[in-house]
Amino acid sequence: MKILCVAEKPSIAKSIAQHLGGGRVTTRPIRGNQYVKNYEFTFNFQLWGNCAVIMTSVLGHLTNLEFEGRYRNWQACNPSALFEAETYEAIAEDKKGIAENIAQQARYAKILFIWTDCDREGEHIGSEVRGQARKGKRDIEVRRAKFSNTEKTHIIHAAHHPIELDERQANAVAARTELDLRIGAAFTRLQTLQLRTLGGEIKDQIISYGSCQFPTLGFVVDRYWRVRNFKPETFWSIKLMHQREGKKVNFLWKRVHLFDHATVVILFEECLEGRLARVDKVETKPTSKWRPLPLTTVELQMQGSRFLHMTSSRVMAVAEQLYQKGFISYPRTETDQFPNQFDLHGIIQKQVDDSIWGDYARSLLTGAFRQPRRGRHNDQAHPPIHPVNHAEQSVLSSEEKKIYEFVVRRFLACCSEDAKGEKTDIEISYGRSELFHANGLRVIERNYLDVYIYDKWESSQQLPTFTVGETFEPTEAMIAEGKTSPPTYLTEPELIALMDANGIGTDATMAEHITRIKDRSYVGTQRRSGSRGVEEFIPTKLGVGLIEGYDEVGFGNEIALSKPFLRKEMEIKMKGICDGRLTRGAVVAESLEQYREVFTMAQQRIAVLKTAVRRNLFDNVAA
């Protein structure tokens, strides 16, 4: 019996073929594409017995959804027609050889065994592969492999335990693809054709719209105006310091600060009249700094941007390279809890010989191990991101070293004990009734902090001895003046956190949306003043004009294009398709109706958008 296996990428196909073929693999080129190969070998499957196998691959999606010919001409139809225009699935010219190879090999195979990534996109790509295979053999049996890394034993286990293709996830991607095409094309043509008439730097520019792009841009513009419109306010506070046992203790006012100078003066004079401060509470108790949760995609992007000074898109690209090389698990996952039967000790064992963290890994295996914390998310597809094999520094690029080290340190930290300390709180009353407090921290056991260098938790200066009920005259008391600080422009970790909290994009696509608004010249970046390596997002004049314009059209928050609510609702519906609660057809019809209503309003009030863009681009209102 012959089995046709198809992976999502050539590197994954090669790795799987080497594992299953046991070194006895014949490699043949295919016609029409230099990157994709056919690997021939035999393998004894538990389910099907000893079989001849052809392992090949695609290069991501095989097909694109396109409009029928007459709708491709921007001048041939009103953009509103794209909401119901005829579409078809097309195979790109550079992928026709790949599609033909699958159909050709399927003619001689009894079973199509799909090895695409185990996520929504992978299920849809698997359905595309199935469609091509059935052109070669209509009744070919179809199964798929469930795997989360390319380690040999894991791949062999997946080969012996095939599952069914998840039609619901494939349908969710198909629904999202159709909605993104219709909505994106309609608004892009409307914007571009109308705004080009303003001339200047946008007269030849494609001014694209995306239902994830614009809420992402909206977050950046909203923060931009909060910074620009900020007006500092003066406040006053009471500062209290007492020196004892050679140590200066700064007590913080419970009111923090007030904006009324006269009130602060009155309260301060009452304190001075009372002269003595009384100790109301002295409490010393254990405290902990929790070890981190297992690593998700969103967390990898945020922390990679914050600590490794890489863009989220670059973090994901490098993580994908490490996955394809077999060093880390699949880097697109929402899961922040390890399964109960997961071999955590086996993964730690592979790190004991590392020259940097090997000793720490060894300590976990000799008594310091703790079961990782369990987060609240489980996508039922992949475990949290973790190291799969040990990687020598010499085989990694500089960027791969940074990402690999972060993944390993995060995993080892998850399997460690929380950091332990002792916290002292002192509360005093001064004058008639003003309350102040001071805190001290003593770190007793660093535990996970010894390996997870990205968290900081340091002991403060030890507090001198105070006794409840005692009174003392503070060494120094004064009124201090200050001003409120402006918010800062958004950084990439902050933007990703906003997108995640508001349901904009998926864990795997957030980085793409951020890259897109930069590529479209809607936002730029600048180095934050006084901060090493921190990049801030600043909207361009065009970006500000687009968001202001659509806000001034007057959609209302629930359907505003610059707000996340419409897209968040769409993402919830996609999950409904995956859960079986909603159908692809119903979601597409309902979402198109919502966006058609918004489009009609935008088309009727397009002059408002043009005025806002003209004001920002040509009247120099926005910086």
PDB file of N, CA and C in Angstrom, residues 200-287:
ATOM      1  N   GLY A 200      -0.731  65.236  -3.840  1.00  0.00           N
ATOM      2  CA  GLY A 200       0.396  65.185  -2.915  1.00  0.00           C
ATOM      3  C   GLY A 200       1.008  63.798  -2.838  1.00  0.00           C
ATOM      4  N   GLU A 201       1.500  63.426  -1.649  1.00  0.00           N
ATOM      5  CA  GLU A 201       2.248  62.176  -1.486  1.00  0.00           C
ATOM      6  C   GLU A 201       1.380  60.934  -1.600  1.00  0.00           C
ATOM      7  N   ILE A 202       0.046  61.069  -1.583  1.00  0.00           N
ATOM      8  CA  ILE A 202      -0.806  59.881  -1.653  1.00  0.00           C
ATOM      9  C   ILE A 202      -1.467  59.712  -3.019  1.00  0.00           C
ATOM     10  N   LYS A 203      -1.084  60.529  -4.011  1.00  0.00           N
ATOM     11  CA  LYS A 203      -1.777  60.474  -5.302  1.00  0.00           C
ATOM     12  C   LYS A 203      -1.568  59.144  -6.027  1.00  0.00           C
ATOM     13  N   ASP A 204      -0.486  58.415  -5.693  1.00  0.00           N
ATOM     14  CA  ASP A 204      -0.244  57.118  -6.332  1.00  0.00           C
ATOM     15  C   ASP A 204      -0.218  55.974  -5.311  1.00  0.00           C
ATOM     16  N   GLN A 205      -0.651  56.255  -4.093  1.00  0.00           N
ATOM     17  CA  GLN A 205      -0.528  55.269  -3.013  1.00  0.00           C
ATOM     18  C   GLN A 205      -1.783  54.419  -2.889  1.00  0.00           C
ATOM     19  N   ILE A 206      -1.576  53.110  -2.630  1.00  0.00           N
ATOM     20  CA  ILE A 206      -2.695  52.250  -2.255  1.00  0.00           C
ATOM     21  C   ILE A 206      -2.943  52.465  -0.767  1.00  0.00           C
ATOM     22  N   ILE A 207      -4.127  52.925  -0.420  1.00  0.00           N
ATOM     23  CA  ILE A 207      -4.458  53.207   0.985  1.00  0.00           C
ATOM     24  C   ILE A 207      -5.337  52.067   1.472  1.00  0.00           C
ATOM     25  N   SER A 208      -4.687  51.035   1.966  1.00  0.00           N
ATOM     26  CA  SER A 208      -5.382  49.791   2.249  1.00  0.00           C
ATOM     27  C   SER A 208      -6.143  49.842   3.563  1.00  0.00           C
ATOM     28  N   TYR A 209      -7.185  49.009   3.623  1.00  0.00           N
ATOM     29  CA  TYR A 209      -7.974  48.850   4.840  1.00  0.00           C
ATOM     30  C   TYR A 209      -7.973  47.374   5.218  1.00  0.00           C
ATOM     31  N   GLY A 210      -7.907  47.105   6.510  1.00  0.00           N
ATOM     32  CA  GLY A 210      -8.075  45.756   7.035  1.00  0.00           C
ATOM     33  C   GLY A 210      -8.815  45.848   8.351  1.00  0.00           C
ATOM     34  N   SER A 211      -9.706  44.901   8.613  1.00  0.00           N
ATOM     35  CA  SER A 211     -10.528  44.986   9.822  1.00  0.00           C
ATOM     36  C   SER A 211      -9.720  44.737  11.088  1.00  0.00           C
ATOM     37  N   CYS A 212      -8.489  44.235  10.971  1.00  0.00           N
ATOM     38  CA  CYS A 212      -7.571  44.182  12.115  1.00  0.00           C
ATOM     39  C   CYS A 212      -6.594  45.357  12.088  1.00  0.00           C
ATOM     40  N   GLN A 213      -6.199  45.763  10.890  1.00  0.00           N
ATOM     41  CA  GLN A 213      -5.257  46.884  10.753  1.00  0.00           C
ATOM     42  C   GLN A 213      -5.773  48.159  11.417  1.00  0.00           C
ATOM     43  N   PHE A 214      -7.039  48.504  11.140  1.00  0.00           N
ATOM     44  CA  PHE A 214      -7.520  49.808  11.580  1.00  0.00           C
ATOM     45  C   PHE A 214      -7.733  49.899  13.095  1.00  0.00           C
ATOM     46  N   PRO A 215      -8.281  48.885  13.762  1.00  0.00           N
ATOM     47  CA  PRO A 215      -8.302  48.971  15.223  1.00  0.00           C
ATOM     48  C   PRO A 215      -6.888  49.027  15.820  1.00  0.00           C
ATOM     49  N   THR A 216      -5.933  48.321  15.196  1.00  0.00           N
ATOM     50  CA  THR A 216      -4.545  48.375  15.669  1.00  0.00           C
ATOM     51  C   THR A 216      -3.998  49.787  15.527  1.00  0.00           C
ATOM     52  N   LEU A 217      -4.236  50.388  14.362  1.00  0.00           N
ATOM     53  CA  LEU A 217      -3.844  51.779  14.148  1.00  0.00           C
ATOM     54  C   LEU A 217      -4.591  52.692  15.120  1.00  0.00           C
ATOM     55  N   GLY A 218      -5.854  52.370  15.396  1.00  0.00           N
ATOM     56  CA  GLY A 218      -6.651  53.182  16.317  1.00  0.00           C
ATOM     57  C   GLY A 218      -6.041  53.243  17.709  1.00  0.00           C
ATOM     58  N   PHE A 219      -5.492  52.122  18.180  1.00  0.00           N
ATOM     59  CA  PHE A 219      -4.831  52.122  19.486  1.00  0.00           C
ATOM     60  C   PHE A 219      -3.656  53.092  19.500  1.00  0.00           C
ATOM     61  N   VAL A 220      -2.874  53.093  18.414  1.00  0.00           N
ATOM     62  CA  VAL A 220      -1.684  53.946  18.332  1.00  0.00           C
ATOM     63  C   VAL A 220      -2.079  55.416  18.296  1.00  0.00           C
ATOM     64  N   VAL A 221      -3.110  55.745  17.502  1.00  0.00           N
ATOM     65  CA  VAL A 221      -3.545  57.132  17.379  1.00  0.00           C
ATOM     66  C   VAL A 221      -4.175  57.620  18.680  1.00  0.00           C
ATOM     67  N   ASP A 222      -4.960  56.759  19.322  1.00  0.00           N
ATOM     68  CA  ASP A 222      -5.582  57.145  20.595  1.00  0.00           C
ATOM     69  C   ASP A 222      -4.517  57.528  21.615  1.00  0.00           C
ATOM     70  N   ARG A 223      -3.462  56.711  21.744  1.00  0.00           N
ATOM     71  CA  ARG A 223      -2.396  57.029  22.693  1.00  0.00           C
ATOM     72  C   ARG A 223      -1.644  58.295  22.259  1.00  0.00           C
ATOM     73  N   TYR A 224      -1.453  58.457  20.954  1.00  0.00           N
ATOM     74  CA  TYR A 224      -0.770  59.643  20.415  1.00  0.00           C
ATOM     75  C   TYR A 224      -1.469  60.927  20.875  1.00  0.00           C
ATOM     76  N   TRP A 225      -2.810  60.950  20.750  1.00  0.00           N
ATOM     77  CA  TRP A 225      -3.536  62.160  21.138  1.00  0.00           C
ATOM     78  C   TRP A 225      -3.570  62.339  22.648  1.00  0.00           C
ATOM     79  N   ARG A 226      -3.564  61.250  23.396  1.00  0.00           N
ATOM     80  CA  ARG A 226      -3.489  61.375  24.856  1.00  0.00           C
ATOM     81  C   ARG A 226      -2.169  62.019  25.278  1.00  0.00           C
ATOM     82  N   VAL A 227      -1.100  61.673  24.570  1.00  0.00           N
ATOM     83  CA  VAL A 227       0.207  62.284  24.867  1.00  0.00           C
ATOM     84  C   VAL A 227       0.212  63.742  24.440  1.00  0.00           C
ATOM     85  N   ARG A 228      -0.261  63.998  23.228  1.00  0.00           N
ATOM     86  CA  ARG A 228      -0.219  65.360  22.683  1.00  0.00           C
ATOM     87  C   ARG A 228      -1.130  66.316  23.448  1.00  0.00           C
ATOM     88  N   ASN A 229      -2.268  65.817  23.926  1.00  0.00           N
ATOM     89  CA  ASN A 229      -3.236  66.694  24.602  1.00  0.00           C
ATOM     90  C   ASN A 229      -3.015  66.780  26.109  1.00  0.00           C
ATOM     91  N   PHE A 230      -2.011  66.095  26.585  1.00  0.00           N
ATOM     92  CA  PHE A 230      -1.773  66.066  28.029  1.00  0.00           C
ATOM     93  C   PHE A 230      -1.355  67.447  28.543  1.00  0.00           C
ATOM     94  N   LYS A 231      -1.962  67.842  29.634  1.00  0.00           N
ATOM     95  CA  LYS A 231      -1.584  69.097  30.294  1.00  0.00           C
ATOM     96  C   LYS A 231      -1.215  68.759  31.735  1.00  0.00           C
ATOM     97  N   PRO A 232       0.033  68.998  32.128  1.00  0.00           N
ATOM     98  CA  PRO A 232       0.462  68.630  33.477  1.00  0.00           C
ATOM     99  C   PRO A 232      -0.275  69.438  34.540  1.00  0.00           C
ATOM    100  N   GLU A 233      -0.554  68.787  35.643  1.00  0.00           N
ATOM    101  CA  GLU A 233      -1.187  69.439  36.784  1.00  0.00           C
ATOM    102  C   GLU A 233      -0.226  69.423  37.962  1.00  0.00           C
ATOM    103  N   THR A 234      -0.203  70.519  38.698  1.00  0.00           N
ATOM    104  CA  THR A 234       0.647  70.608  39.877  1.00  0.00           C
ATOM    105  C   THR A 234      -0.054  69.953  41.068  1.00  0.00           C
ATOM    106  N   PHE A 235       0.702  69.190  41.824  1.00  0.00           N
ATOM    107  CA  PHE A 235       0.155  68.594  43.035  1.00  0.00           C
ATOM    108  C   PHE A 235       1.146  68.803  44.187  1.00  0.00           C
ATOM    109  N   TRP A 236       0.662  68.563  45.401  1.00  0.00           N
ATOM    110  CA  TRP A 236       1.499  68.723  46.587  1.00  0.00           C
ATOM    111  C   TRP A 236       1.344  67.494  47.473  1.00  0.00           C
ATOM    112  N   SER A 237       2.398  67.153  48.177  1.00  0.00           N
ATOM    113  CA  SER A 237       2.360  65.995  49.073  1.00  0.00           C
ATOM    114  C   SER A 237       3.183  66.310  50.320  1.00  0.00           C
ATOM    115  N   ILE A 238       2.976  65.490  51.345  1.00  0.00           N
ATOM    116  CA  ILE A 238       3.764  65.624  52.571  1.00  0.00           C
ATOM    117  C   ILE A 238       4.822  64.528  52.590  1.00  0.00           C
ATOM    118  N   LYS A 239       6.077  64.945  52.697  1.00  0.00           N
ATOM    119  CA  LYS A 239       7.196  64.007  52.764  1.00  0.00           C
ATOM    120  C   LYS A 239       7.649  63.879  54.215  1.00  0.00           C
ATOM    121  N   LEU A 240       7.870  62.637  54.616  1.00  0.00           N
ATOM    122  CA  LEU A 240       8.261  62.382  55.999  1.00  0.00           C
ATOM    123  C   LEU A 240       9.461  61.450  56.006  1.00  0.00           C
ATOM    124  N   MET A 241      10.511  61.821  56.742  1.00  0.00           N
ATOM    125  CA  MET A 241      11.701  60.973  56.857  1.00  0.00           C
ATOM    126  C   MET A 241      12.112  60.884  58.315  1.00  0.00           C
ATOM    127  N   HIS A 242      12.510  59.676  58.717  1.00  0.00           N
ATOM    128  CA  HIS A 242      13.013  59.506  60.078  1.00  0.00           C
ATOM    129  C   HIS A 242      14.304  58.683  60.032  1.00  0.00           C
ATOM    130  N   GLN A 243      15.283  59.142  60.783  1.00  0.00           N
ATOM    131  CA  GLN A 243      16.577  58.456  60.819  1.00  0.00           C
ATOM    132  C   GLN A 243      16.710  57.707  62.144  1.00  0.00           C
ATOM    133  N   ARG A 244      17.041  56.418  62.022  1.00  0.00           N
ATOM    134  CA  ARG A 244      17.194  55.580  63.205  1.00  0.00           C
ATOM    135  C   ARG A 244      18.187  54.461  62.890  1.00  0.00           C
ATOM    136  N   GLU A 245      19.043  54.153  63.856  1.00  0.00           N
ATOM    137  CA  GLU A 245      20.043  53.090  63.697  1.00  0.00           C
ATOM    138  C   GLU A 245      20.900  53.313  62.459  1.00  0.00           C
ATOM    139  N   GLY A 246      21.132  54.578  62.139  1.00  0.00           N
ATOM    140  CA  GLY A 246      21.964  54.905  60.982  1.00  0.00           C
ATOM    141  C   GLY A 246      21.269  54.726  59.648  1.00  0.00           C
ATOM    142  N   LYS A 247      19.961  54.507  59.667  1.00  0.00           N
ATOM    143  CA  LYS A 247      19.210  54.274  58.424  1.00  0.00           C
ATOM    144  C   LYS A 247      18.131  55.330  58.272  1.00  0.00           C
ATOM    145  N   LYS A 248      17.984  55.822  57.046  1.00  0.00           N
ATOM    146  CA  LYS A 248      16.936  56.788  56.744  1.00  0.00           C
ATOM    147  C   LYS A 248      15.715  56.043  56.217  1.00  0.00           C
ATOM    148  N   VAL A 249      14.576  56.303  56.859  1.00  0.00           N
ATOM    149  CA  VAL A 249      13.327  55.667  56.443  1.00  0.00           C
ATOM    150  C   VAL A 249      12.403  56.735  55.875  1.00  0.00           C
ATOM    151  N   ASN A 250      12.030  56.591  54.619  1.00  0.00           N
ATOM    152  CA  ASN A 250      11.100  57.519  53.981  1.00  0.00           C
ATOM    153  C   ASN A 250       9.686  56.952  54.098  1.00  0.00           C
ATOM    154  N   PHE A 251       8.818  57.672  54.791  1.00  0.00           N
ATOM    155  CA  PHE A 251       7.428  57.255  54.947  1.00  0.00           C
ATOM    156  C   PHE A 251       6.580  57.902  53.858  1.00  0.00           C
ATOM    157  N   LEU A 252       5.713  57.110  53.241  1.00  0.00           N
ATOM    158  CA  LEU A 252       4.852  57.590  52.157  1.00  0.00           C
ATOM    159  C   LEU A 252       3.485  57.967  52.700  1.00  0.00           C
ATOM    160  N   TRP A 253       2.986  59.108  52.249  1.00  0.00           N
ATOM    161  CA  TRP A 253       1.683  59.620  52.679  1.00  0.00           C
ATOM    162  C   TRP A 253       0.571  58.747  52.094  1.00  0.00           C
ATOM    163  N   LYS A 254      -0.383  58.360  52.932  1.00  0.00           N
ATOM    164  CA  LYS A 254      -1.460  57.494  52.461  1.00  0.00           C
ATOM    165  C   LYS A 254      -2.316  58.190  51.405  1.00  0.00           C
ATOM    166  N   ARG A 255      -2.446  59.520  51.499  1.00  0.00           N
ATOM    167  CA  ARG A 255      -3.219  60.260  50.484  1.00  0.00           C
ATOM    168  C   ARG A 255      -2.450  60.399  49.174  1.00  0.00           C
ATOM    169  N   VAL A 256      -1.195  60.054  49.163  1.00  0.00           N
ATOM    170  CA  VAL A 256      -0.265  60.159  48.026  1.00  0.00           C
ATOM    171  C   VAL A 256       0.005  61.624  47.712  1.00  0.00           C
ATOM    172  N   HIS A 257      -0.964  62.317  47.104  1.00  0.00           N
ATOM    173  CA  HIS A 257      -0.832  63.757  46.874  1.00  0.00           C
ATOM    174  C   HIS A 257      -2.208  64.361  46.655  1.00  0.00           C
ATOM    175  N   LEU A 258      -2.296  65.675  46.794  1.00  0.00           N
ATOM    176  CA  LEU A 258      -3.538  66.408  46.564  1.00  0.00           C
ATOM    177  C   LEU A 258      -3.261  67.555  45.606  1.00  0.00           C
ATOM    178  N   PHE A 259      -4.304  67.977  44.899  1.00  0.00           N
ATOM    179  CA  PHE A 259      -4.149  69.049  43.920  1.00  0.00           C
ATOM    180  C   PHE A 259      -4.510  70.419  44.503  1.00  0.00           C
ATOM    181  N   ASP A 260      -4.879  70.461  45.796  1.00  0.00           N
ATOM    182  CA  ASP A 260      -5.236  71.719  46.461  1.00  0.00           C
ATOM    183  C   ASP A 260      -4.130  72.075  47.447  1.00  0.00           C
ATOM    184  N   HIS A 261      -3.369  73.123  47.130  1.00  0.00           N
ATOM    185  CA  HIS A 261      -2.212  73.484  47.942  1.00  0.00           C
ATOM    186  C   HIS A 261      -2.641  73.920  49.345  1.00  0.00           C
ATOM    187  N   ALA A 262      -3.715  74.662  49.443  1.00  0.00           N
ATOM    188  CA  ALA A 262      -4.155  75.159  50.741  1.00  0.00           C
ATOM    189  C   ALA A 262      -4.515  74.014  51.683  1.00  0.00           C
ATOM    190  N   THR A 263      -5.177  72.993  51.144  1.00  0.00           N
ATOM    191  CA  THR A 263      -5.548  71.837  51.972  1.00  0.00           C
ATOM    192  C   THR A 263      -4.311  71.126  52.496  1.00  0.00           C
ATOM    193  N   VAL A 264      -3.307  70.961  51.622  1.00  0.00           N
ATOM    194  CA  VAL A 264      -2.075  70.296  52.043  1.00  0.00           C
ATOM    195  C   VAL A 264      -1.380  71.106  53.136  1.00  0.00           C
ATOM    196  N   VAL A 265      -1.371  72.415  53.001  1.00  0.00           N
ATOM    197  CA  VAL A 265      -0.737  73.269  54.017  1.00  0.00           C
ATOM    198  C   VAL A 265      -1.437  73.105  55.372  1.00  0.00           C
ATOM    199  N   ILE A 266      -2.763  73.085  55.365  1.00  0.00           N
ATOM    200  CA  ILE A 266      -3.512  72.919  56.610  1.00  0.00           C
ATOM    201  C   ILE A 266      -3.188  71.574  57.268  1.00  0.00           C
ATOM    202  N   LEU A 267      -3.198  70.511  56.457  1.00  0.00           N
ATOM    203  CA  LEU A 267      -2.902  69.172  56.992  1.00  0.00           C
ATOM    204  C   LEU A 267      -1.476  69.097  57.521  1.00  0.00           C
ATOM    205  N   PHE A 268      -0.564  69.749  56.813  1.00  0.00           N
ATOM    206  CA  PHE A 268       0.840  69.740  57.227  1.00  0.00           C
ATOM    207  C   PHE A 268       1.015  70.483  58.555  1.00  0.00           C
ATOM    208  N   GLU A 269       0.331  71.611  58.700  1.00  0.00           N
ATOM    209  CA  GLU A 269       0.432  72.375  59.948  1.00  0.00           C
ATOM    210  C   GLU A 269      -0.138  71.580  61.121  1.00  0.00           C
ATOM    211  N   GLU A 270      -1.209  70.821  60.871  1.00  0.00           N
ATOM    212  CA  GLU A 270      -1.759  69.962  61.922  1.00  0.00           C
ATOM    213  C   GLU A 270      -0.750  68.900  62.348  1.00  0.00           C
ATOM    214  N   CYS A 271       0.002  68.375  61.362  1.00  0.00           N
ATOM    215  CA  CYS A 271       1.044  67.391  61.684  1.00  0.00           C
ATOM    216  C   CYS A 271       2.121  68.025  62.567  1.00  0.00           C
ATOM    217  N   LEU A 272       2.543  69.223  62.194  1.00  0.00           N
ATOM    218  CA  LEU A 272       3.601  69.884  62.958  1.00  0.00           C
ATOM    219  C   LEU A 272       3.134  70.220  64.371  1.00  0.00           C
ATOM    220  N   GLU A 273       1.851  70.606  64.490  1.00  0.00           N
ATOM    221  CA  GLU A 273       1.317  70.908  65.808  1.00  0.00           C
ATOM    222  C   GLU A 273       1.318  69.666  66.700  1.00  0.00           C
ATOM    223  N   GLY A 274       0.971  68.526  66.113  1.00  0.00           N
ATOM    224  CA  GLY A 274       0.972  67.292  66.880  1.00  0.00           C
ATOM    225  C   GLY A 274       2.367  66.856  67.278  1.00  0.00           C
ATOM    226  N   ARG A 275       3.357  67.227  66.477  1.00  0.00           N
ATOM    227  CA  ARG A 275       4.783  67.013  66.717  1.00  0.00           C
ATOM    228  C   ARG A 275       5.219  65.556  66.680  1.00  0.00           C
ATOM    229  N   LEU A 276       4.482  64.672  67.360  1.00  0.00           N
ATOM    230  CA  LEU A 276       4.926  63.281  67.458  1.00  0.00           C
ATOM    231  C   LEU A 276       4.172  62.380  66.482  1.00  0.00           C
ATOM    232  N   ALA A 277       4.886  61.390  65.989  1.00  0.00           N
ATOM    233  CA  ALA A 277       4.278  60.331  65.180  1.00  0.00           C
ATOM    234  C   ALA A 277       4.138  59.092  66.065  1.00  0.00           C
ATOM    235  N   ARG A 278       3.044  58.357  65.864  1.00  0.00           N
ATOM    236  CA  ARG A 278       2.804  57.147  66.640  1.00  0.00           C
ATOM    237  C   ARG A 278       2.828  55.928  65.717  1.00  0.00           C
ATOM    238  N   VAL A 279       3.516  54.867  66.146  1.00  0.00           N
ATOM    239  CA  VAL A 279       3.581  53.620  65.363  1.00  0.00           C
ATOM    240  C   VAL A 279       2.310  52.819  65.629  1.00  0.00           C
ATOM    241  N   ASP A 280       1.498  52.623  64.577  1.00  0.00           N
ATOM    242  CA  ASP A 280       0.231  51.911  64.714  1.00  0.00           C
ATOM    243  C   ASP A 280       0.336  50.439  64.334  1.00  0.00           C
ATOM    244  N   LYS A 281       1.280  50.124  63.475  1.00  0.00           N
ATOM    245  CA  LYS A 281       1.353  48.734  62.999  1.00  0.00           C
ATOM    246  C   LYS A 281       2.775  48.413  62.572  1.00  0.00           C
ATOM    247  N   VAL A 282       3.252  47.282  62.976  1.00  0.00           N
ATOM    248  CA  VAL A 282       4.515  46.721  62.481  1.00  0.00           C
ATOM    249  C   VAL A 282       4.231  45.266  62.152  1.00  0.00           C
ATOM    250  N   GLU A 283       4.332  44.901  60.905  1.00  0.00           N
ATOM    251  CA  GLU A 283       3.987  43.541  60.491  1.00  0.00           C
ATOM    252  C   GLU A 283       5.066  42.990  59.562  1.00  0.00           C
ATOM    253  N   THR A 284       5.590  41.870  59.939  1.00  0.00           N
ATOM    254  CA  THR A 284       6.547  41.165  59.088  1.00  0.00           C
ATOM    255  C   THR A 284       5.931  39.816  58.721  1.00  0.00           C
ATOM    256  N   LYS A 285       5.851  39.550  57.428  1.00  0.00           N
ATOM    257  CA  LYS A 285       5.221  38.302  56.989  1.00  0.00           C
ATOM    258  C   LYS A 285       5.920  37.782  55.732  1.00  0.00           C
ATOM    259  N   PRO A 286       5.802  36.485  55.490  1.00  0.00           N
ATOM    260  CA  PRO A 286       6.413  35.909  54.282  1.00  0.00           C
ATOM    261  C   PRO A 286       5.742  36.460  53.028  1.00  0.00           C
ATOM    262  N   THR A 287       6.504  36.550  51.972  1.00  0.00           N
ATOM    263  CA  THR A 287       5.956  36.960  50.676  1.00  0.00           C
ATOM    264  C   THR A 287       6.663  36.171  49.591  1.00  0.00           C
TER     265      THR A 287
END
